[in-house]
Amino acid sequence: MDDTSHTNSPSRRRFLGGVALGGMGLVAGRAMAEGHAAGAPDPLITELQDWANGLGDGVDATPYGMPIRFEGDVIRRNVPWLTADPISSINFTPIHALDGTITPQGCAFERHHSGAIELAKEDYRLMINGLVDRPLVFTYADLERFPRVNHVYFCECAANTGMEWAGAQLNGAQFTHGMIHNMEYTGVKLSTLLEEAGVNPEGKWVYVEGADASSNGRSIPLEKAMDDVIVAFKANGEALRKEHGYPVRLVVPGWEGNMWVKWLRRIEVAAQAVESREETSKYTDTMADGTSRKWTWVMDAKSVVTSPSPQMPITHGPGPLVISGMAWSGRGKITRVDVSTDGGMNWQTARLAGEPGNKALTRFYLDTQWDGSEMLLQSRAIDETGYVQPTKEELRAVRGENSVYHNNCIQTWHVKTTGEAENVEVS
Ligand SMILES: Nc1nc2c(c(=O)[nH]1)N[C@H]1C(S)=C(S)[C@@H](COP(=O)(O)O)O[C@H]1N2
Ligand SMILES: [Mo]
């Protein structure tokens, strides 16, 4: 619990807006974190409460349970001005309010190009055609007869954090980093189905598309398709929700979300990538010199402090403080996460909760003591390839400010003496 991160260095960096960090003083009037150790008796302890004086709901009150009403603001949220309409739009996972690693489907972000469609299992067909020995069509029931796998993976939209390139913009981890979810998928390996169809030697790519109007057609190298891609029908133990591709979606571990085709209807084995279609050129990154980075499928290591953060202010005074966040890498496992409370001058190694998963979210904690002074809170992820999450300056130096996709830079929250937090940049 020893917090070694605070220094009084005069060279302490300034953050956007030009305000220098203040002193180290405690907040006036703030009590230490403690219960009702002394003083007036607590009626919640001494008095009989309503909920103990009558009966609760019977077992059939909610055949399918929803979160209790007190958690009613832990929901997906949209930023209306980002896109023209909610049909071809995106919303954000309330990552600031979640803990652990698994994202409940009910609040996992959605991204649709032509809306979430309703497709019954009975009407579901999956076709494999192209450069195969036997073109095949599977029903949903057919898919259930192949050997199954279970894996936890994150799915991150390539546009996650995309609004933050030019400057700190959206005030909340939900909005800056919420185009991500992490679920346990059950399904059949794509390689199992491709082997059933028999891929011809000329086959080097698969073109995958969905049953919705946009089709969201994408080309995936055969090597990846045969590696860890899953044709999934369950998430977190239950059927996929409509908005996540019911009844079947593609899971493309570690790769950008747009390749995770929902309402999967066709897989065509091809000699080349289908590039002529408009969609395949959408997810390119514009570099500082105007050229494009293309086929940047893998999501690089990234992390964010989810609490404290703008939507999760510190509501207690100085004393014990749990700093929490999540880290992930499309290249494998997270090996270390560092946390800084002074804008990246000093770093402490955070505690990883549980074994880091492969291409899955890892939860980290820094159990620290807050002295009540301002903090410039950051986290920095390192993955098993040795890759270190870059600062915003480092990333801009390579990609410029005109990029939209693949912004995996270190995020800074300015935590004030009041405990409130704000999205800022250090420079
Ligand atoms: N068929 C289909 N699949 C799709 C899309 C779509 O619009 N249609 N959107 C893609 C994009 S851009 C992303 S980021 C992910 C989001 O998955 P989710 O809605 O389950 O969060 O789905 C991908 N798969
Ligand atoms: Mo996306």
Tab-separated table of C-alpha atoms and ligand atoms in Angstrom:
chain	number	residue	atom	x	y	z
A	1	MET	CA	0.000	0.000	0.000
A	2	ASP	CA	3.018	2.293	-0.158
A	3	ASP	CA	2.378	5.046	-2.669
A	4	THR	CA	5.718	6.151	-4.029
A	5	SER	CA	4.362	7.935	-7.042
A	6	HIS	CA	4.027	11.449	-5.688
A	7	THR	CA	6.899	13.798	-6.226
A	8	ASN	CA	7.224	17.532	-5.911
A	9	SER	CA	9.380	17.804	-8.992
A	10	PRO	CA	9.288	21.357	-10.362
A	11	SER	CA	9.536	19.870	-13.853
A	12	ARG	CA	6.148	18.242	-13.411
A	13	ARG	CA	4.352	18.351	-16.697
A	14	ARG	CA	1.482	20.578	-17.491
A	15	PHE	CA	-1.697	19.221	-18.925
A	16	LEU	CA	-4.065	20.595	-21.523
A	17	GLY	CA	-5.411	23.965	-20.493
A	18	GLY	CA	-2.043	24.910	-19.079
A	19	VAL	CA	-2.954	24.428	-15.437
A	20	ALA	CA	-0.099	23.210	-13.317
A	21	LEU	CA	-0.712	20.675	-10.609
A	22	GLY	CA	-1.448	22.091	-7.197
A	23	GLY	CA	0.076	21.265	-3.857
A	24	MET	CA	-0.065	18.172	-1.788
A	25	GLY	CA	-2.470	19.439	0.856
A	26	LEU	CA	-5.376	17.448	2.142
A	27	VAL	CA	-8.851	18.564	1.206
A	28	ALA	CA	-10.241	20.782	3.925
A	29	GLY	CA	-13.231	19.387	5.738
A	30	ARG	CA	-12.841	15.905	4.290
A	31	ALA	CA	-13.101	13.108	6.782
A	32	MET	CA	-10.892	10.075	6.600
A	33	ALA	CA	-12.542	6.991	5.164
A	34	GLU	CA	-14.234	5.416	8.137
A	35	GLY	CA	-17.591	4.114	9.211
A	36	HIS	CA	-19.819	5.233	12.058
A	37	ALA	CA	-17.202	4.267	14.607
A	38	ALA	CA	-18.306	6.961	17.030
A	39	GLY	CA	-21.127	9.418	17.476
A	40	ALA	CA	-24.868	8.936	16.864
A	41	PRO	CA	-26.179	5.386	16.469
A	42	ASP	CA	-26.827	4.338	12.852
A	43	PRO	CA	-30.554	3.600	12.336
A	44	LEU	CA	-29.603	1.152	9.550
A	45	ILE	CA	-28.019	-0.898	12.321
A	46	THR	CA	-30.252	-0.152	15.295
A	47	GLU	CA	-33.743	0.046	13.688
A	48	LEU	CA	-35.845	-2.699	12.117
A	49	GLN	CA	-36.050	-1.942	8.383
A	50	ASP	CA	-39.039	-2.353	6.021
A	51	TRP	CA	-37.324	-5.106	4.041
A	52	ALA	CA	-36.978	-7.186	7.197
A	53	ASN	CA	-40.529	-6.530	8.293
A	54	GLY	CA	-42.396	-8.153	5.394
A	55	LEU	CA	-41.949	-10.559	2.522
A	56	GLY	CA	-39.902	-10.164	-0.633
A	57	ASP	CA	-40.834	-11.119	-4.214
A	58	GLY	CA	-41.735	-14.728	-4.978
A	59	VAL	CA	-39.536	-16.801	-7.281
A	60	ASP	CA	-41.665	-16.155	-10.378
A	61	ALA	CA	-41.621	-12.366	-10.155
A	62	THR	CA	-39.001	-12.134	-12.910
A	63	PRO	CA	-38.678	-15.305	-15.030
A	64	TYR	CA	-35.693	-13.670	-16.689
A	65	GLY	CA	-33.960	-11.355	-14.242
A	66	MET	CA	-32.948	-7.783	-14.852
A	67	PRO	CA	-30.525	-5.678	-12.771
A	68	ILE	CA	-32.105	-4.128	-9.671
A	69	ARG	CA	-33.490	-0.631	-10.310
A	70	PHE	CA	-30.711	1.015	-8.295
A	71	GLU	CA	-28.324	-0.031	-11.080
A	72	GLY	CA	-30.547	1.546	-13.716
A	73	ASP	CA	-27.855	3.861	-15.041
A	74	VAL	CA	-25.412	1.056	-15.823
A	75	ILE	CA	-26.533	0.960	-19.445
A	76	ARG	CA	-25.232	1.335	-22.966
A	77	ARG	CA	-25.143	4.945	-24.044
A	78	ASN	CA	-25.054	6.584	-27.412
A	79	VAL	CA	-23.368	9.845	-28.432
A	80	PRO	CA	-26.069	11.183	-30.778
A	81	TRP	CA	-23.893	13.619	-32.718
A	82	LEU	CA	-21.353	10.937	-33.676
A	83	THR	CA	-23.462	9.325	-36.380
A	84	ALA	CA	-26.377	10.467	-38.513
A	85	ASP	CA	-28.937	7.959	-37.228
A	86	PRO	CA	-29.238	5.104	-34.676
A	87	ILE	CA	-29.653	2.420	-37.384
A	88	SER	CA	-26.096	2.764	-38.664
A	89	SER	CA	-24.558	3.687	-35.372
A	90	ILE	CA	-22.731	2.661	-32.255
A	91	ASN	CA	-23.271	2.766	-28.527
A	92	PHE	CA	-20.879	2.242	-25.647
A	93	THR	CA	-20.411	-0.345	-22.904
A	94	PRO	CA	-20.633	1.217	-19.392
A	95	ILE	CA	-17.100	-0.001	-18.618
A	96	HIS	CA	-16.737	2.623	-15.872
A	97	ALA	CA	-19.352	0.812	-13.766
A	98	LEU	CA	-18.347	-2.799	-14.481
A	99	ASP	CA	-15.713	-4.847	-12.685
A	100	GLY	CA	-14.082	-8.203	-13.289
A	101	THR	CA	-13.673	-9.063	-16.948
A	102	ILE	CA	-16.905	-10.472	-18.405
A	103	THR	CA	-19.275	-8.038	-20.125
A	104	PRO	CA	-22.944	-8.898	-19.623
A	105	GLN	CA	-24.586	-9.060	-23.069
A	106	GLY	CA	-27.325	-6.663	-22.004
A	107	CYS	CA	-24.896	-3.748	-21.716
A	108	ALA	CA	-22.278	-4.771	-24.318
A	109	PHE	CA	-21.787	-2.107	-27.016
A	110	GLU	CA	-23.549	-2.510	-30.349
A	111	ARG	CA	-22.351	-1.504	-33.788
A	112	HIS	CA	-24.669	-2.004	-36.729
A	113	HIS	CA	-24.369	-0.775	-40.295
A	114	SER	CA	-28.014	-1.442	-41.138
A	115	GLY	CA	-29.679	-2.203	-37.819
A	116	ALA	CA	-30.000	-5.343	-35.675
A	117	ILE	CA	-32.102	-7.898	-37.543
A	118	GLU	CA	-34.390	-10.604	-36.161
A	119	LEU	CA	-33.451	-13.996	-37.588
A	120	ALA	CA	-34.993	-17.203	-36.151
A	121	LYS	CA	-32.917	-20.380	-35.726
A	122	GLU	CA	-35.338	-22.236	-38.032
A	123	ASP	CA	-34.637	-19.717	-40.801
A	124	TYR	CA	-30.892	-19.755	-40.244
A	125	ARG	CA	-28.611	-21.104	-42.998
A	126	LEU	CA	-24.819	-20.922	-43.296
A	127	MET	CA	-23.309	-21.526	-46.724
A	128	ILE	CA	-19.673	-22.392	-47.455
A	129	ASN	CA	-18.793	-22.040	-51.136
A	130	GLY	CA	-15.971	-20.973	-53.447
A	131	LEU	CA	-12.710	-22.917	-53.651
A	132	VAL	CA	-13.901	-26.001	-51.764
A	133	ASP	CA	-14.385	-29.671	-52.634
A	134	ARG	CA	-17.972	-29.717	-51.372
A	135	PRO	CA	-20.052	-26.524	-51.160
A	136	LEU	CA	-22.167	-26.934	-48.001
A	137	VAL	CA	-25.206	-25.397	-46.369
A	138	PHE	CA	-25.644	-25.829	-42.607
A	139	THR	CA	-28.789	-25.337	-40.582
A	140	TYR	CA	-28.517	-24.202	-36.967
A	141	ALA	CA	-29.165	-27.789	-35.854
A	142	ASP	CA	-26.325	-28.981	-38.105
A	143	LEU	CA	-23.890	-26.619	-36.378
A	144	GLU	CA	-24.844	-28.056	-32.993
A	145	ARG	CA	-23.560	-31.486	-34.074
A	146	PHE	CA	-19.918	-30.420	-34.495
A	147	PRO	CA	-17.454	-30.502	-31.594
A	148	ARG	CA	-17.655	-27.288	-29.579
A	149	VAL	CA	-15.101	-24.953	-28.005
A	150	ASN	CA	-15.391	-22.329	-25.262
A	151	HIS	CA	-13.179	-19.251	-25.116
A	152	VAL	CA	-13.239	-15.767	-23.614
A	153	TYR	CA	-12.261	-13.022	-26.056
A	154	PHE	CA	-12.534	-9.240	-26.272
A	155	CYS	CA	-14.176	-7.595	-29.274
A	156	GLU	CA	-13.056	-4.006	-29.859
A	157	CYS	CA	-14.306	-1.762	-32.653
A	158	ALA	CA	-11.372	-0.290	-34.575
A	159	ALA	CA	-12.968	3.123	-33.964
A	160	ASN	CA	-12.753	2.785	-30.176
A	161	THR	CA	-11.038	5.930	-28.785
A	162	GLY	CA	-11.185	7.310	-32.351
A	163	MET	CA	-12.663	10.632	-31.263
A	164	GLU	CA	-9.640	11.334	-29.072
A	165	TRP	CA	-6.942	11.733	-31.733
A	166	ALA	CA	-7.048	15.508	-32.014
A	167	GLY	CA	-7.575	16.197	-28.318
A	168	ALA	CA	-9.289	15.032	-25.157
A	169	GLN	CA	-12.936	15.082	-26.143
A	170	LEU	CA	-15.440	12.738	-24.510
A	171	ASN	CA	-15.738	12.925	-20.748
A	172	GLY	CA	-16.018	9.335	-19.590
A	173	ALA	CA	-14.326	5.960	-19.985
A	174	GLN	CA	-17.617	4.652	-21.380
A	175	PHE	CA	-17.337	7.064	-24.311
A	176	THR	CA	-13.565	7.087	-24.816
A	177	HIS	CA	-13.057	3.304	-24.425
A	178	GLY	CA	-16.507	1.680	-24.369
A	179	MET	CA	-16.537	0.182	-27.878
A	180	ILE	CA	-15.327	-3.054	-26.350
A	181	HIS	CA	-16.854	-6.121	-24.782
A	182	ASN	CA	-15.431	-9.364	-23.439
A	183	MET	CA	-17.483	-12.543	-23.446
A	184	GLU	CA	-17.182	-16.280	-23.200
A	185	TYR	CA	-18.148	-17.732	-26.573
A	186	THR	CA	-19.380	-21.209	-27.317
A	187	GLY	CA	-19.320	-22.459	-30.875
A	188	VAL	CA	-17.585	-24.505	-33.538
A	189	LYS	CA	-14.107	-23.705	-34.800
A	190	LEU	CA	-14.281	-22.282	-38.320
A	191	SER	CA	-11.467	-24.674	-39.259
A	192	THR	CA	-13.769	-27.611	-38.411
A	193	LEU	CA	-16.386	-26.392	-40.905
A	194	LEU	CA	-13.801	-25.510	-43.556
A	195	GLU	CA	-12.256	-28.978	-43.235
A	196	GLU	CA	-15.718	-30.459	-43.709
A	197	ALA	CA	-16.032	-28.524	-46.992
A	198	GLY	CA	-12.427	-29.273	-48.032
A	199	VAL	CA	-10.413	-26.140	-48.883
A	200	ASN	CA	-8.667	-26.275	-52.267
A	201	PRO	CA	-4.930	-25.493	-52.396
A	202	GLU	CA	-5.621	-22.205	-54.267
A	203	GLY	CA	-7.793	-20.997	-51.403
A	204	LYS	CA	-5.937	-18.281	-49.487
A	205	TRP	CA	-8.763	-16.107	-48.125
A	206	VAL	CA	-12.283	-16.412	-46.799
A	207	TYR	CA	-14.868	-13.774	-47.611
A	208	VAL	CA	-17.423	-13.686	-44.793
A	209	GLU	CA	-20.772	-11.918	-44.836
A	210	GLY	CA	-23.858	-11.448	-42.696
A	211	ALA	CA	-27.574	-11.758	-43.437
A	212	ASP	CA	-28.346	-8.092	-42.705
A	213	ALA	CA	-28.814	-5.517	-45.481
A	214	SER	CA	-25.270	-4.163	-45.027
A	215	SER	CA	-23.882	-7.743	-45.167
A	216	ASN	CA	-20.709	-6.337	-43.573
A	217	GLY	CA	-18.619	-8.432	-46.001
A	218	ARG	CA	-14.976	-8.852	-44.993
A	219	SER	CA	-11.974	-10.809	-46.212
A	220	ILE	CA	-9.941	-12.799	-43.705
A	221	PRO	CA	-6.668	-14.579	-44.564
A	222	LEU	CA	-7.145	-18.364	-44.568
A	223	GLU	CA	-4.320	-18.700	-42.064
A	224	LYS	CA	-6.327	-16.763	-39.461
A	225	ALA	CA	-9.566	-18.535	-40.421
A	226	MET	CA	-7.895	-21.909	-39.756
A	227	ASP	CA	-6.288	-20.707	-36.527
A	228	ASP	CA	-8.647	-19.510	-33.769
A	229	VAL	CA	-11.775	-18.118	-35.471
A	230	ILE	CA	-15.046	-19.423	-33.982
A	231	VAL	CA	-18.520	-19.729	-35.501
A	232	ALA	CA	-20.257	-18.876	-32.224
A	233	PHE	CA	-23.826	-19.349	-31.065
A	234	LYS	CA	-23.602	-18.716	-27.333
A	235	ALA	CA	-22.154	-15.830	-25.351
A	236	ASN	CA	-21.694	-15.940	-21.576
A	237	GLY	CA	-23.564	-19.233	-21.532
A	238	GLU	CA	-26.768	-18.127	-23.236
A	239	ALA	CA	-27.876	-17.550	-26.802
A	240	LEU	CA	-26.366	-14.518	-28.509
A	241	ARG	CA	-28.584	-11.484	-28.147
A	242	LYS	CA	-30.216	-10.240	-31.330
A	243	GLU	CA	-27.970	-7.190	-31.358
A	244	HIS	CA	-24.840	-9.352	-31.184
A	245	GLY	CA	-25.808	-11.518	-34.157
A	246	TYR	CA	-28.377	-14.111	-33.062
A	247	PRO	CA	-28.308	-16.940	-33.834
A	248	VAL	CA	-24.684	-17.140	-35.106
A	249	ARG	CA	-21.780	-14.729	-35.303
A	250	LEU	CA	-18.111	-14.951	-36.196
A	251	VAL	CA	-15.540	-14.486	-33.424
A	252	VAL	CA	-12.160	-13.325	-34.747
A	253	PRO	CA	-9.920	-13.230	-31.654
A	254	GLY	CA	-7.660	-10.202	-31.272
A	255	TRP	CA	-8.771	-8.666	-34.565
A	256	GLU	CA	-10.816	-5.511	-35.065
A	257	GLY	CA	-14.543	-5.752	-34.411
A	258	ASN	CA	-15.706	-5.144	-37.981
A	259	MET	CA	-14.485	-8.630	-38.961
A	260	TRP	CA	-16.689	-10.275	-36.307
A	261	VAL	CA	-19.566	-10.764	-38.754
A	262	LYS	CA	-22.986	-11.016	-37.080
A	263	TRP	CA	-25.933	-13.029	-38.427
A	264	LEU	CA	-23.252	-14.969	-40.341
A	265	ARG	CA	-24.711	-16.352	-43.601
A	266	ARG	CA	-21.908	-17.106	-46.057
A	267	ILE	CA	-18.230	-18.017	-46.138
A	268	GLU	CA	-16.589	-18.018	-49.539
A	269	VAL	CA	-13.120	-19.483	-49.937
A	270	ALA	CA	-11.224	-17.332	-52.443
A	271	ALA	CA	-7.757	-17.005	-53.942
A	272	GLN	CA	-7.658	-13.289	-53.210
A	273	ALA	CA	-9.158	-10.777	-50.828
A	274	VAL	CA	-12.323	-9.145	-52.051
A	275	GLU	CA	-11.189	-5.549	-52.213
A	276	SER	CA	-13.545	-4.105	-54.739
A	277	ARG	CA	-16.273	-3.711	-52.163
A	278	GLU	CA	-16.563	-0.433	-50.444
A	279	GLU	CA	-16.662	-1.910	-46.954
A	280	THR	CA	-13.223	-3.456	-47.115
A	281	SER	CA	-11.625	-0.083	-47.672
A	282	LYS	CA	-13.466	1.631	-44.837
A	283	TYR	CA	-11.223	0.576	-42.054
A	284	THR	CA	-7.946	2.014	-43.174
A	285	ASP	CA	-5.912	4.470	-41.142
A	286	THR	CA	-4.831	7.781	-42.557
A	287	MET	CA	-1.234	8.563	-41.642
A	288	ALA	CA	0.334	11.950	-40.958
A	289	ASP	CA	1.682	12.080	-44.522
A	290	GLY	CA	-1.739	11.323	-46.029
A	291	THR	CA	-0.940	7.727	-46.932
A	292	SER	CA	-3.000	4.876	-45.552
A	293	ARG	CA	-2.261	2.012	-43.227
A	294	LYS	CA	-4.218	-0.889	-44.563
A	295	TRP	CA	-5.191	-4.300	-43.255
A	296	THR	CA	-4.400	-3.350	-39.729
A	297	TRP	CA	-6.462	-6.150	-38.305
A	298	VAL	CA	-4.804	-6.834	-34.983
A	299	MET	CA	-5.765	-4.680	-32.005
A	300	ASP	CA	-2.587	-3.570	-30.229
A	301	ALA	CA	-2.215	-3.640	-26.455
A	302	LYS	CA	-4.269	-1.024	-24.649
A	303	SER	CA	-5.575	-0.231	-21.183
A	304	VAL	CA	-7.700	2.321	-19.359
A	305	VAL	CA	-8.393	3.209	-15.747
A	306	THR	CA	-12.133	2.728	-15.315
A	307	SER	CA	-12.309	3.982	-11.716
A	308	PRO	CA	-11.743	6.688	-10.729
A	309	SER	CA	-12.766	8.283	-14.025
A	310	PRO	CA	-15.098	11.110	-15.064
A	311	GLN	CA	-18.236	8.996	-14.525
A	312	MET	CA	-16.766	7.401	-11.395
A	313	PRO	CA	-15.510	10.218	-9.165
A	314	ILE	CA	-13.922	9.462	-5.810
A	315	THR	CA	-16.765	9.895	-3.325
A	316	HIS	CA	-14.727	9.473	-0.175
A	317	GLY	CA	-11.937	11.441	1.416
A	318	PRO	CA	-8.238	10.687	1.662
A	319	GLY	CA	-7.157	7.230	2.697
A	320	PRO	CA	-7.507	3.830	1.041
A	321	LEU	CA	-8.323	4.078	-2.662
A	322	VAL	CA	-8.812	1.251	-5.145
A	323	ILE	CA	-7.706	2.289	-8.616
A	324	SER	CA	-9.132	-0.160	-11.133
A	325	GLY	CA	-9.012	-0.675	-14.855
A	326	MET	CA	-8.773	-3.112	-17.702
A	327	ALA	CA	-6.078	-4.087	-20.196
A	328	TRP	CA	-6.093	-6.180	-23.346
A	329	SER	CA	-3.988	-7.143	-26.363
A	330	GLY	CA	-4.925	-8.663	-29.695
A	331	ARG	CA	-1.486	-10.282	-29.781
A	332	GLY	CA	-1.969	-12.509	-26.759
A	333	LYS	CA	-1.745	-12.102	-23.011
A	334	ILE	CA	-1.194	-9.013	-20.904
A	335	THR	CA	1.918	-9.483	-18.796
A	336	ARG	CA	2.018	-6.222	-16.842
A	337	VAL	CA	0.086	-3.031	-16.254
A	338	ASP	CA	1.663	0.071	-14.748
A	339	VAL	CA	-0.271	2.919	-13.174
A	340	SER	CA	0.896	6.518	-12.838
A	341	THR	CA	-0.749	9.145	-10.665
A	342	ASP	CA	1.467	11.999	-11.917
A	343	GLY	CA	0.934	11.976	-15.651
A	344	GLY	CA	3.541	9.377	-16.506
A	345	MET	CA	6.568	10.568	-14.545
A	346	ASN	CA	6.493	7.735	-12.033
A	347	TRP	CA	4.958	4.305	-12.500
A	348	GLN	CA	3.842	1.568	-10.123
A	349	THR	CA	3.101	-1.967	-11.171
A	350	ALA	CA	-0.562	-2.821	-10.742
A	351	ARG	CA	-1.915	-6.128	-9.453
A	352	LEU	CA	-3.483	-8.339	-12.128
A	353	ALA	CA	-6.650	-9.994	-10.870
A	354	GLY	CA	-6.530	-13.608	-11.988
A	355	GLU	CA	-4.588	-15.257	-14.788
A	356	PRO	CA	-4.482	-12.968	-17.845
A	357	GLY	CA	-6.464	-14.484	-20.697
A	358	ASN	CA	-5.336	-14.815	-24.294
A	359	LYS	CA	-6.807	-11.948	-26.371
A	360	ALA	CA	-9.158	-11.273	-23.479
A	361	LEU	CA	-9.668	-8.473	-20.983
A	362	THR	CA	-7.469	-8.501	-17.878
A	363	ARG	CA	-8.580	-6.626	-14.761
A	364	PHE	CA	-5.969	-4.691	-12.806
A	365	TYR	CA	-6.014	-2.981	-9.425
A	366	LEU	CA	-3.730	-0.586	-7.636
A	367	ASP	CA	-4.591	-0.633	-3.932
A	368	THR	CA	-3.242	2.685	-2.811
A	369	GLN	CA	-3.538	5.539	-0.346
A	370	TRP	CA	-4.932	8.803	-1.667
A	371	ASP	CA	-3.595	11.869	0.109
A	372	GLY	CA	-6.390	14.014	-1.282
A	373	SER	CA	-4.243	15.870	-3.792
A	374	GLU	CA	-4.740	16.066	-7.548
A	375	MET	CA	-3.695	13.183	-9.728
A	376	LEU	CA	-2.990	12.725	-13.421
A	377	LEU	CA	-4.040	9.114	-13.594
A	378	GLN	CA	-2.740	6.848	-16.364
A	379	SER	CA	-2.338	3.158	-17.082
A	380	ARG	CA	0.118	1.471	-19.429
A	381	ALA	CA	-0.286	-2.089	-20.693
A	382	ILE	CA	2.499	-4.447	-21.715
A	383	ASP	CA	1.752	-7.694	-23.545
A	384	GLU	CA	3.585	-10.988	-23.952
A	385	THR	CA	5.302	-9.805	-27.143
A	386	GLY	CA	6.989	-7.064	-25.066
A	387	TYR	CA	4.902	-4.357	-26.755
A	388	VAL	CA	4.352	-1.316	-24.531
A	389	GLN	CA	1.211	0.804	-24.904
A	390	PRO	CA	2.343	4.158	-26.383
A	391	THR	CA	1.692	7.675	-25.122
A	392	LYS	CA	-0.601	9.914	-27.153
A	393	GLU	CA	2.408	11.943	-28.308
A	394	GLU	CA	4.262	8.850	-29.468
A	395	LEU	CA	1.245	7.599	-31.404
A	396	ARG	CA	0.565	10.989	-33.006
A	397	ALA	CA	4.194	11.246	-34.098
A	398	VAL	CA	3.635	8.113	-36.178
A	399	ARG	CA	0.023	8.498	-37.260
A	400	GLY	CA	-0.730	12.211	-37.101
A	401	GLU	CA	-4.038	13.627	-35.933
A	402	ASN	CA	-6.207	12.673	-38.911
A	403	SER	CA	-6.507	9.026	-37.966
A	404	VAL	CA	-9.776	7.584	-36.756
A	405	TYR	CA	-8.980	3.950	-36.152
A	406	HIS	CA	-6.623	2.070	-33.855
A	407	ASN	CA	-6.020	4.697	-31.204
A	408	ASN	CA	-4.473	2.645	-28.382
A	409	CYS	CA	-2.656	5.460	-26.609
A	410	ILE	CA	-2.325	5.951	-22.860
A	411	GLN	CA	-5.368	7.757	-21.413
A	412	THR	CA	-5.099	10.482	-18.766
A	413	TRP	CA	-7.745	11.379	-16.185
A	414	HIS	CA	-7.243	14.533	-14.143
A	415	VAL	CA	-8.547	13.665	-10.679
A	416	LYS	CA	-9.196	16.834	-8.693
A	417	THR	CA	-9.039	17.392	-4.943
A	418	THR	CA	-12.833	17.082	-4.902
A	419	GLY	CA	-12.507	13.557	-6.293
A	420	GLU	CA	-14.053	14.556	-9.629
A	421	ALA	CA	-12.198	13.455	-12.744
A	422	GLU	CA	-11.852	14.890	-16.218
A	423	ASN	CA	-10.498	13.711	-19.576
A	424	VAL	CA	-7.245	15.612	-20.268
A	425	GLU	CA	-3.980	15.292	-22.140
A	426	VAL	CA	-0.507	15.704	-20.732
A	427	SER	CA	2.074	17.346	-22.922
B	1	LIG	N1	-23.527	-8.459	-40.192
B	1	LIG	C1	-22.897	-7.479	-39.530
B	1	LIG	N2	-21.829	-7.798	-38.771
B	1	LIG	C2	-21.172	-6.847	-38.098
B	1	LIG	C3	-21.544	-5.474	-38.208
B	1	LIG	C4	-22.681	-5.163	-38.997
B	1	LIG	O1	-23.112	-4.016	-39.107
B	1	LIG	N3	-23.323	-6.206	-39.653
B	1	LIG	N4	-20.778	-4.519	-37.540
B	1	LIG	C5	-19.387	-4.889	-37.259
B	1	LIG	C6	-18.652	-3.958	-36.416
B	1	LIG	S1	-18.025	-2.558	-37.177
B	1	LIG	C7	-18.337	-4.239	-35.109
B	1	LIG	S2	-17.336	-3.231	-34.185
B	1	LIG	C8	-18.868	-5.452	-34.436
B	1	LIG	C9	-19.636	-5.064	-33.181
B	1	LIG	O2	-20.221	-6.167	-32.572
B	1	LIG	P1	-21.359	-5.965	-31.475
B	1	LIG	O3	-22.495	-5.175	-32.109
B	1	LIG	O4	-21.745	-7.309	-31.024
B	1	LIG	O5	-20.747	-5.160	-30.372
B	1	LIG	O6	-19.739	-6.195	-35.283
B	1	LIG	C10	-19.300	-6.275	-36.621
B	1	LIG	N5	-20.108	-7.225	-37.336
B	2	MO	MO	-16.500	-1.568	-35.723
